[in-house]
Coordinates of C-alpha atoms and ligand atoms in Angstrom, one line a residue:
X41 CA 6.7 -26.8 7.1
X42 CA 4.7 -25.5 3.9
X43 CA 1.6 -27.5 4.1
X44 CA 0.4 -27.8 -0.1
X45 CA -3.5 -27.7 0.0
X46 CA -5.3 -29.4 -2.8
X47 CA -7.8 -27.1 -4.2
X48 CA -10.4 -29.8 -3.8
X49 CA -9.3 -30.8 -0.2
X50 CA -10.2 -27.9 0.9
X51 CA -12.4 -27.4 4.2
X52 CA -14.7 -24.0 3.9
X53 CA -15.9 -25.1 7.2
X54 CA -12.4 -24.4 8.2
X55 CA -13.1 -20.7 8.2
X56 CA -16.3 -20.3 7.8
X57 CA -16.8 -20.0 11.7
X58 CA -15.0 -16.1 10.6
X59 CA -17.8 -13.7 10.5
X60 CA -16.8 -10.7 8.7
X61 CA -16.7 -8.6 11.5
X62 CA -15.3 -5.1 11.6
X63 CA -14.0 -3.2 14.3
X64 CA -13.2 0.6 14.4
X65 CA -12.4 3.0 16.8
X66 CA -15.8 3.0 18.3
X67 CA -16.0 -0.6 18.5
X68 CA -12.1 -0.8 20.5
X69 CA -13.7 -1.7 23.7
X70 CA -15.6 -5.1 21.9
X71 CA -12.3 -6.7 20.5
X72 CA -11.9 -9.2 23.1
X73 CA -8.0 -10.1 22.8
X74 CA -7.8 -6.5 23.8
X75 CA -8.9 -7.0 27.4
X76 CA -5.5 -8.0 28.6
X77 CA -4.0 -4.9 27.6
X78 CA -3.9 -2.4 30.5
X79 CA -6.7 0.7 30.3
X80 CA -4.0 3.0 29.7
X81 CA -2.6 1.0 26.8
X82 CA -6.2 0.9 25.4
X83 CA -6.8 4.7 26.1
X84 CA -3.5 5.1 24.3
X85 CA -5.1 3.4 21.4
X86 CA -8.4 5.4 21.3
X87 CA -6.3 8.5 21.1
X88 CA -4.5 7.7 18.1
X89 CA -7.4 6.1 16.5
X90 CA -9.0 9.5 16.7
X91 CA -6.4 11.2 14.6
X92 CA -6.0 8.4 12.2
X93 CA -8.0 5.6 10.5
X94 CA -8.9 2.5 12.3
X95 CA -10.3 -0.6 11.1
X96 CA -10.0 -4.2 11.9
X97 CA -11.5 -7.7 11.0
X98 CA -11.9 -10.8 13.2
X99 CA -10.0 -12.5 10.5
X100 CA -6.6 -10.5 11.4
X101 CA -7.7 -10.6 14.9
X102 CA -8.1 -14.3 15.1
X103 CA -5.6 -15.6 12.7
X104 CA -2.8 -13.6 11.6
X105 CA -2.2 -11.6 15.5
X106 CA 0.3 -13.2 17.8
X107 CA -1.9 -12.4 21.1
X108 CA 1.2 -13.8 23.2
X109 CA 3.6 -11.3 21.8
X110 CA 1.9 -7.7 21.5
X111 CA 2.5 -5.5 21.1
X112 CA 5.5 -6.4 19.1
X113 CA 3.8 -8.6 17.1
X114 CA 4.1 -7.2 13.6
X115 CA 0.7 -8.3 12.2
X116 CA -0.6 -6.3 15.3
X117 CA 1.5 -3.6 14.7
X118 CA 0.5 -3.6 11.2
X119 CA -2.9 -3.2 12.2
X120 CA -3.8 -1.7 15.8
X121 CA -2.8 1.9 16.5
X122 CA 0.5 3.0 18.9
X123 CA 1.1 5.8 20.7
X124 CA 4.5 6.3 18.9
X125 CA 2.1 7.3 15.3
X126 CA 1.9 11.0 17.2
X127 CA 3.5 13.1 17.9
X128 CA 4.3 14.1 21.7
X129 CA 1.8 17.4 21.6
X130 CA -0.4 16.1 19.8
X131 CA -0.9 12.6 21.5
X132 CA -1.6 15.2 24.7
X133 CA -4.3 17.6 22.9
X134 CA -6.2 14.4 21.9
X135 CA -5.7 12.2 24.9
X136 CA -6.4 15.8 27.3
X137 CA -10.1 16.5 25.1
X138 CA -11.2 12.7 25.1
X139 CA -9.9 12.6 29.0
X140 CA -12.6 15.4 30.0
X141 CA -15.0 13.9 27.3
X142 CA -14.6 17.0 24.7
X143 CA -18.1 17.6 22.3
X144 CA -18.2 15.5 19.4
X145 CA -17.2 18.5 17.0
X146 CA -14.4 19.5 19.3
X147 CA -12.5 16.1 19.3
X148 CA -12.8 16.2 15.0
X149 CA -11.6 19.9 15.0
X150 CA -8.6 18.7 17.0
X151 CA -8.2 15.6 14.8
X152 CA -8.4 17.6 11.5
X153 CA -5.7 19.9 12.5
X154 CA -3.2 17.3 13.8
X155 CA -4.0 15.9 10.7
X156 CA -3.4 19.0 8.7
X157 CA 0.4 18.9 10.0
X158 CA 0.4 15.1 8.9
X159 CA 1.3 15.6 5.0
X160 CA -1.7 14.0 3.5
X161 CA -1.2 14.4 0.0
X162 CA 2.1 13.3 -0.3
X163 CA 3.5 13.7 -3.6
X164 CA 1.7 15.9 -5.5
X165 CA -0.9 12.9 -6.2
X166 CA -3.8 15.6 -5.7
X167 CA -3.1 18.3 -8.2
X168 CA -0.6 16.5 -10.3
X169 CA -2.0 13.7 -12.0
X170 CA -5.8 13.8 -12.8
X171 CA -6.2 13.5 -16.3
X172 CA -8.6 15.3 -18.5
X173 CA -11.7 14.1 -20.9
X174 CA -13.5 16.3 -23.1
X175 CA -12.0 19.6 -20.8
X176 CA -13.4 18.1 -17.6
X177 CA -11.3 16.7 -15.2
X178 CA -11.9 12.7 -14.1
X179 CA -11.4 13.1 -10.4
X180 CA -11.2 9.3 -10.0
X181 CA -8.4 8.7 -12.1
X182 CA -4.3 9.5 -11.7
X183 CA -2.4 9.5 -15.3
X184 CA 1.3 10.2 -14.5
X185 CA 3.5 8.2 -16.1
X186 CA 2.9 7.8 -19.8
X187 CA 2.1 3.9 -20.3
X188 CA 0.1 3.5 -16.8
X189 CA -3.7 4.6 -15.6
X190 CA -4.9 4.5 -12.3
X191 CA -8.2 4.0 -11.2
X192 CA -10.2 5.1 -8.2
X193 CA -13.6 2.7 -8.1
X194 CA -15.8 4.9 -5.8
X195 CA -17.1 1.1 -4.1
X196 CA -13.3 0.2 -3.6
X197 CA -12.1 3.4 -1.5
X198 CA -12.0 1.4 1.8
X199 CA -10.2 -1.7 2.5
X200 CA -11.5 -4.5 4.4
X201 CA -8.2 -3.5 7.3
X202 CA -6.3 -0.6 7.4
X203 CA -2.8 -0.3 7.6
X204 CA -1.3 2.0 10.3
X205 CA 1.0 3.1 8.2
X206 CA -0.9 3.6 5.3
X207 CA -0.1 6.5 2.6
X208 CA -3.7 6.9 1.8
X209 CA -4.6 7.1 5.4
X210 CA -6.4 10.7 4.4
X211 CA -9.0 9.3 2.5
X212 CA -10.3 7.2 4.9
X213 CA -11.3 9.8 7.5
X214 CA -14.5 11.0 6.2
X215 CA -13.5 14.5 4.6
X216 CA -15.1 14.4 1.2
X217 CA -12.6 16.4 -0.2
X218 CA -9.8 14.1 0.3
X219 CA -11.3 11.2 -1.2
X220 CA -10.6 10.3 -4.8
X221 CA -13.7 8.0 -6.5
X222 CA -15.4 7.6 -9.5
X223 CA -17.8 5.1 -10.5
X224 CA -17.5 6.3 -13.8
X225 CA -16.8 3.3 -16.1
X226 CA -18.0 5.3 -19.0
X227 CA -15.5 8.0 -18.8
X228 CA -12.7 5.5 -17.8
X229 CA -13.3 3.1 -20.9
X230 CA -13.5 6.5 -22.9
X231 CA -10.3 7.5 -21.9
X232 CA -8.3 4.9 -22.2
X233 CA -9.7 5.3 -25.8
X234 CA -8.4 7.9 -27.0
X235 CA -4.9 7.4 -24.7
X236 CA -3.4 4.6 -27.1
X237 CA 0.0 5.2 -25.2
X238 CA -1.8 3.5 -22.2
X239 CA -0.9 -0.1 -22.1
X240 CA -1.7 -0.7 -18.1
X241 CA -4.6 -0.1 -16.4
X242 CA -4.4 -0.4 -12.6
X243 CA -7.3 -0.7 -10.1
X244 CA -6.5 0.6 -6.9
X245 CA -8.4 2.1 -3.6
X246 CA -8.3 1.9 -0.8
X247 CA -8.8 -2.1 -2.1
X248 CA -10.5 -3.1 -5.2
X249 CA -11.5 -6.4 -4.0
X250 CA -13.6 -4.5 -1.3
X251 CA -16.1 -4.7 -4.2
X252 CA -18.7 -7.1 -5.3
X253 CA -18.0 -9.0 -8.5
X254 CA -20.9 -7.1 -10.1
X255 CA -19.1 -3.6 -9.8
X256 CA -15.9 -4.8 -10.8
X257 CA -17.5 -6.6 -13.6
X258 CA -18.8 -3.2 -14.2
X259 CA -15.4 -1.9 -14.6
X260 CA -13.5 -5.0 -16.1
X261 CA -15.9 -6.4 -18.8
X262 CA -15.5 -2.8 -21.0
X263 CA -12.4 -3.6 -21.8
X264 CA -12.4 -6.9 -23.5
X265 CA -13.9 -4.5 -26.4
X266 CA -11.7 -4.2 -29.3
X267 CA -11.4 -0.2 -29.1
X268 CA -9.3 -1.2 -26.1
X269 CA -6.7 -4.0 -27.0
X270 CA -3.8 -1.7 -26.5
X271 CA -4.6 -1.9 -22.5
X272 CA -3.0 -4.9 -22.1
X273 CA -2.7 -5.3 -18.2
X274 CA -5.1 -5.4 -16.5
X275 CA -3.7 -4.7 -12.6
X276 CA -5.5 -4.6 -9.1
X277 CA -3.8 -3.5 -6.6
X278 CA -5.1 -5.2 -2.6
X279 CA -4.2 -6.2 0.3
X280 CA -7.2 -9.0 0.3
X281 CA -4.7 -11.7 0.7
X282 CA -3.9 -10.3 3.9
X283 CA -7.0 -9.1 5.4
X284 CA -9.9 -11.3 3.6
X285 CA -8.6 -14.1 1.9
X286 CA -12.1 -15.3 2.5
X287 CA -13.1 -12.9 -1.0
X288 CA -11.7 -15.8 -3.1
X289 CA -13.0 -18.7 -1.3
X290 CA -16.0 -18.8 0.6
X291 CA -17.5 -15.5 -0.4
X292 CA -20.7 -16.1 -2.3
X293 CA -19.5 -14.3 -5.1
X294 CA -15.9 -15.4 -4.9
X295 CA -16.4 -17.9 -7.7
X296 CA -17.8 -15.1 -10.1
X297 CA -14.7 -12.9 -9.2
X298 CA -12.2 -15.8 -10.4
X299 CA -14.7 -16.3 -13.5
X300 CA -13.9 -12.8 -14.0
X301 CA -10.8 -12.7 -14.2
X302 CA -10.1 -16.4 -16.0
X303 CA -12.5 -14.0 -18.8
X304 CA -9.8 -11.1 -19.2
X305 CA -7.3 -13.4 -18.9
X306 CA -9.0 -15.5 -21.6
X307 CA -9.4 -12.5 -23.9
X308 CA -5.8 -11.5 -24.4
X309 CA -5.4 -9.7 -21.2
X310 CA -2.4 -9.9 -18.6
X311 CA -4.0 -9.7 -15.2
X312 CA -1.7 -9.3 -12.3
X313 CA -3.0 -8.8 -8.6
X314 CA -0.6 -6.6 -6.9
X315 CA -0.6 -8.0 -3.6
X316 CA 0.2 -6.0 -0.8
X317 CA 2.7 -8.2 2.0
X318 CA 4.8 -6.7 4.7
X319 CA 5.4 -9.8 6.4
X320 CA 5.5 -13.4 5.5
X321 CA 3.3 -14.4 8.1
X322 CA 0.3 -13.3 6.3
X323 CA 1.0 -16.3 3.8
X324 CA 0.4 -19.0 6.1
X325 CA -2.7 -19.2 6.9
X326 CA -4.6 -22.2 5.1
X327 CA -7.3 -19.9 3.4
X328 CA -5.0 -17.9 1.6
X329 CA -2.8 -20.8 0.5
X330 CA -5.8 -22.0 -1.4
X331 CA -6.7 -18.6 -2.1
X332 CA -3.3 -17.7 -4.4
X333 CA -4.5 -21.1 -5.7
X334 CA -7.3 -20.3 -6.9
X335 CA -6.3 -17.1 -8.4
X336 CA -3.9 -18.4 -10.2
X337 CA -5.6 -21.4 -11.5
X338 CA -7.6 -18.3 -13.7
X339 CA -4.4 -17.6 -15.4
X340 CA -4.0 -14.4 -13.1
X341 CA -0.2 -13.2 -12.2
X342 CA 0.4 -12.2 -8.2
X343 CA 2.9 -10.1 -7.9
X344 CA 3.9 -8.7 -4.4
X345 CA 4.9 -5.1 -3.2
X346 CA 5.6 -3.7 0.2
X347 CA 7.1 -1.2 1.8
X348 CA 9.9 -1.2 4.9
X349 CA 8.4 -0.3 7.6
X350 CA 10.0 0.2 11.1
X351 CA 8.1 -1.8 13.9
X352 CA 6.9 -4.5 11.4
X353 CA 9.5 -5.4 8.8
X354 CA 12.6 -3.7 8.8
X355 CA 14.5 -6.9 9.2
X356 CA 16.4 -8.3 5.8
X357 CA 15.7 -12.0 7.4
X358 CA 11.8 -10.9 7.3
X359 CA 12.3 -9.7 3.5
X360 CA 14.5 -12.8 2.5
X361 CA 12.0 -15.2 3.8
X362 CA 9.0 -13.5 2.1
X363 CA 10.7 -13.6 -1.4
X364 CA 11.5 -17.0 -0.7
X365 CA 7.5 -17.9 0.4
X366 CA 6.2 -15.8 -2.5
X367 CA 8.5 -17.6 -4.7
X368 CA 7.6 -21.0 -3.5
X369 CA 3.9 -20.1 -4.4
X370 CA 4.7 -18.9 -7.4
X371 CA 4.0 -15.2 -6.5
X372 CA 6.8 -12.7 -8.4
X373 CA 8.4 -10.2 -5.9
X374 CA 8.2 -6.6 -7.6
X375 CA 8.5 -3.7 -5.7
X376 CA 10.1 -2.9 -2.0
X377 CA 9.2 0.5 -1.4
X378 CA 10.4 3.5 1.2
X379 CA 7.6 4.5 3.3
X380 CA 6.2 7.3 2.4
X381 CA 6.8 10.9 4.1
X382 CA 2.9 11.2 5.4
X383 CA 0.6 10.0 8.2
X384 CA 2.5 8.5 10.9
X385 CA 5.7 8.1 9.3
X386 CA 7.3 9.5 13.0
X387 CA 6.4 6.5 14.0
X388 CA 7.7 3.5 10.2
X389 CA 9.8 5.7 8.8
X390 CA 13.4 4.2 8.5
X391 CA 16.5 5.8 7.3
X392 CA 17.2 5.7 3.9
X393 CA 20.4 4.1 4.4
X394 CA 18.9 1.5 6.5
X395 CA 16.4 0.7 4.0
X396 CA 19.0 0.1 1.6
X397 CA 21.3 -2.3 4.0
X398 CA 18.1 -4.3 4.6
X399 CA 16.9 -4.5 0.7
X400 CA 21.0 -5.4 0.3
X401 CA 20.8 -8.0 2.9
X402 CA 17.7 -9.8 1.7
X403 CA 18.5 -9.8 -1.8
X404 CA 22.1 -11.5 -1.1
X405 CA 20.5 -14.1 0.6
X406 CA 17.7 -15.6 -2.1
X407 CA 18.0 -16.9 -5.5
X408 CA 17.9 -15.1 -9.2
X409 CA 14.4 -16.1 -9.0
X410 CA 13.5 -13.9 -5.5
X411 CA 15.6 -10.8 -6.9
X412 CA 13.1 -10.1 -9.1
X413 CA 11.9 -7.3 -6.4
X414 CA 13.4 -3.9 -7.4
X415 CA 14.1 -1.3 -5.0
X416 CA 14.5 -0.1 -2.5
X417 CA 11.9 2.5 -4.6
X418 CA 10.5 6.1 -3.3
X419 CA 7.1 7.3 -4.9
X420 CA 8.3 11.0 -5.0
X421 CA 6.4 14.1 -7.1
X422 CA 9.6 12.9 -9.8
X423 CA 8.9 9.4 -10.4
X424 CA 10.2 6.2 -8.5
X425 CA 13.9 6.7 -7.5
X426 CA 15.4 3.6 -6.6
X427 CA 18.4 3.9 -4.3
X428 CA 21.5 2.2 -6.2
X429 CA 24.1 2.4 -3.3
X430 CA 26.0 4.4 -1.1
X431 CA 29.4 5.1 -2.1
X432 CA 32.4 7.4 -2.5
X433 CA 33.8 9.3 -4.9
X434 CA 36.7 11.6 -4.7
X435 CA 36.1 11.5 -1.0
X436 CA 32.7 12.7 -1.0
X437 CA 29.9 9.9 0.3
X438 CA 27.0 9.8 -1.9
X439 CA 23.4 8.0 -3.0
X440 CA 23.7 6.8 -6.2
X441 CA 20.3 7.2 -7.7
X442 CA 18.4 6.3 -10.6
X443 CA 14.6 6.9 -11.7
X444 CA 12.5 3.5 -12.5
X445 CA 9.7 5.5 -13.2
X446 CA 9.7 8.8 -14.6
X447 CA 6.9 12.0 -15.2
X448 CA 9.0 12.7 -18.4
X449 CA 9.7 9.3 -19.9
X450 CA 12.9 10.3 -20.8
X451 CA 14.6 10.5 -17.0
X452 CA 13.9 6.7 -16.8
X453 CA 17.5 5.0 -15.9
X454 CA 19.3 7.8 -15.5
X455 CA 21.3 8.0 -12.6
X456 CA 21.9 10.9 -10.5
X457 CA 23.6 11.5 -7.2
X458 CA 22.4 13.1 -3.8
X459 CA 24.7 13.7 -1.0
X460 CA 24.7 10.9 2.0
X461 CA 22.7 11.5 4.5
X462 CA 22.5 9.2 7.3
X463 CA 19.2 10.8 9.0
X464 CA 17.4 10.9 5.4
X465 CA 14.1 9.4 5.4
X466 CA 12.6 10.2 1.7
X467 CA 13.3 11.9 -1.2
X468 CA 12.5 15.3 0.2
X469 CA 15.7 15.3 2.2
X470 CA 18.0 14.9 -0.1
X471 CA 20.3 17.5 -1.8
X472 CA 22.9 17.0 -4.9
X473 CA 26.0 16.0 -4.6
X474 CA 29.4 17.0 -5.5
X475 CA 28.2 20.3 -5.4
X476 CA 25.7 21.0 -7.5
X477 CA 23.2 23.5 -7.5
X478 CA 20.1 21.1 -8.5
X479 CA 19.1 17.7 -9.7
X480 CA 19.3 17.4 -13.6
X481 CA 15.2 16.8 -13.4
X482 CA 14.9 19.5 -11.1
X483 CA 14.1 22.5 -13.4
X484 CA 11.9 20.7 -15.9
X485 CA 10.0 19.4 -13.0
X486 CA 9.1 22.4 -11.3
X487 CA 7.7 23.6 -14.6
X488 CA 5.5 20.9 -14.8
X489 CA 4.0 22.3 -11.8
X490 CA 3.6 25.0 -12.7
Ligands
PLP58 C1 4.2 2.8 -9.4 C2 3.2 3.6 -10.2 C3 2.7 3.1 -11.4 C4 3.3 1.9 -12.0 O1 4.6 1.9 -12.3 P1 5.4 0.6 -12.8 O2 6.8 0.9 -12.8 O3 4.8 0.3 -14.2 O4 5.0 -0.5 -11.9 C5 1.8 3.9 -12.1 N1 1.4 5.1 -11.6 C6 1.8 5.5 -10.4 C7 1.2 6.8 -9.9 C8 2.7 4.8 -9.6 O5 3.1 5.3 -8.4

């Protein structure tokens, strides 16, 4: 079944016949698979992709899509927009404005409203967490929780696919104001400076590895200075090994990228690439076999998050066999995560308790070595609260909760208890139990909003 790929035997001719082509919503009609969908079903699609970002490669449409089994396929759910990601009225203002062919600046006042309604800063990420240098405030940067720094490289803000599910979805729709860049290495490498409580550094987007090696290097290279040895992670978040495996192989620069990071790696630091999977079937291809390979021949970690999402993997048989592929290629499982309360979520979202039966379900069925995936986790304003289980005490059914992640360090592992709810989908749903008034966090955290 798992077909091991020698580095050397490897055939770039293999894939080098993949172009890398992108599709978006203007280009729907020129994705050939498409053609056997009905016009409606293809109407259906431009509607949504309206509203919502769109954008495909010829890699995911030739070799991870099922083209016998759409639309249920979950790589082509994953990707390609459904009708379901709207809501009723709002699929019908779109679909009625494109159907009589609406101006231009009609069909993107209609879009930005419906996406108004769509939640798309979930979180507080916007307001919360930008740190400050100097009095100024680095747009490009989050800071909220004590020991980690997240960075927004203004060349990584798209990804090479999107996700139709995707909590970022907002900044990938062309409104300036909702993006979050900076290509400001100075004022990162300055910051983590004087912020010797940071030990983790994380690259994220959109996707990182969007970039050429000489931007990242831009980036990456600063912090091999001594000034900056307490930053001792070094992680990139992407979905590359999904969507462009082809970046660590056969792109011209690819070898430069891995020389890169075999360099921090080298000098002290631990590099992990947080690798975004939802599906084990994006880890079969051969070019991403030997692309793991190669990454982790430069001494780089993978480590995989995800979250459970309806329509693609809300299946524990899904999750137990991705654990067990990542494991077999030597990838550490680390997060499984809600989906978040934005963008389409109508359309992923899946019941709390139902997330936790299927991270349950998976987890009994792998080794030690596979449970190494903690979860399942919610990104809330808070921190990360993992649910613990569902249970009963002195007759009242509960979510026993606990924070993995924290804005004040000191809520980390505390447990706390919300009342069961079987139609809660996310954090914002959920009241305390037994009860109580408020959530011990909850008065301390609405001062920090102030
Ligand atoms: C998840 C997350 C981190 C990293 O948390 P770890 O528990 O160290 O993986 C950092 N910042 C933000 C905003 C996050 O959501």
């Amino acid at each position: 079944m798992t077909q091991l790929i020698k580095t050397t035997d490897f055939d770039k001719t293999l894939t080098q016949h993949i172009k890398f082509t992108v599709y978006t919503e203007r280009q729907l009609d020129k994705i050939a698979p498409l053609q056997q969908l009905t016009d409606e079903q293809r109407f259906e699609m431009r509607v949504v992709a309206n509203v919502l970002p769109f954008r495909v490669n010829q890699y995911v449409i030739d070799e991870l899509i099922d083209w016998n089994n759409i639309p249920q396929d979950p790589i082509f759910q994953l990707t390609f927009p459904q009708r379901g990601m709207l809501a009723p009225e709002d699929y019908e203002r779109m679909a009625e404005a494109l159907k009589r062919d609406a101006e231009r600046s009609e069909i993107q006042a209609i879009a930005n409203d419906i996406r108004e309604k769509l939640n798309p800063h979930p979180a507080g990420q916007q307001e919360m967490n930008v740190p400050m240098l100097d009095g100024e405030p680095l747009p490009g940067m989050q800071h909220k929780y004590r020991e980690t720094v997240l960075f927004f490289p203004s060349q990584g803000q798209v990804c090479h696919s999107y996700c139709t599910f995707c909590f970022r979805w907002a900044q990938f729709i062309g409104d300036k104001e909702l993006k979050f860049a900076s290509n400001e290495a100075g004022s990162l490498h300055r910051y983590l400076a004087k912020h010797k409580e940071v030990t983790d550094l994380l690259i994220t987007g959109g996707d990182p590895m969007v970039m050429k090696t000489s931007h990242l290097k831009g980036y990456l290279d600063g912090l091999m200075r001594p000034e900056l040895d307490h930053v001792q992670t070094v992680r990139i978040g992407t979905k590359s090994l999904t969507f462009w495996p082809q970046r660590y192989v056969t792109d011209p620069d690819a070898d430069e990228l891995l020389a890169l990071l075999r360099r921090l790696v080298k000098n002290g630091k631990h590099v992990a690439l947080m690798a975004h999977f939802n599906h084990w079937r994006e880890m079969e291809t051969p070019i991403v076999r030997e692309a793991i390979k190669r990454i982790q021949a430069t001494g780089a970690i993978i480590r995989a998050q995800a979250p459970v999402v309806q329509h693609i993997n809300d299946d524990p048989d899904v999750w137990a066999r991705m654990w067990r592929t990542q494991v077999g290629l030597g990838i550490v499982p680390y997060y499984m995560f809600v989906e978040r309360d934005t963008g389409a979520k109508r359309y992923f979202e899946v019941p709390l308790e139902r997330t936790f039966q299927i991270y349950r379900e998976a987890i009994k069925q792998v080794s030690g070595l596979a449970r190494t995936a903690r979860g399942p986790s919610m990104s809330a304003g808070p921190g990360k609260v993992e649910i613990q289980g569902i249970d009963e005490f002195n007759g009242e059914k509960v979510f026993i909760l606990r924070f993995i992640q924290g804005r004040n360090p000191d809520w980390i592992q505390r447990i706390f208890f919300a009342k069961y709810d079987p139609d809660a989908t996310w954090f914002d749903d959920l009241v305390p139990a037994f009860g109580e008034e408020k959530f011990f966090f909850t008065d301390e955290y609405n001062a920090m909003q102030g």
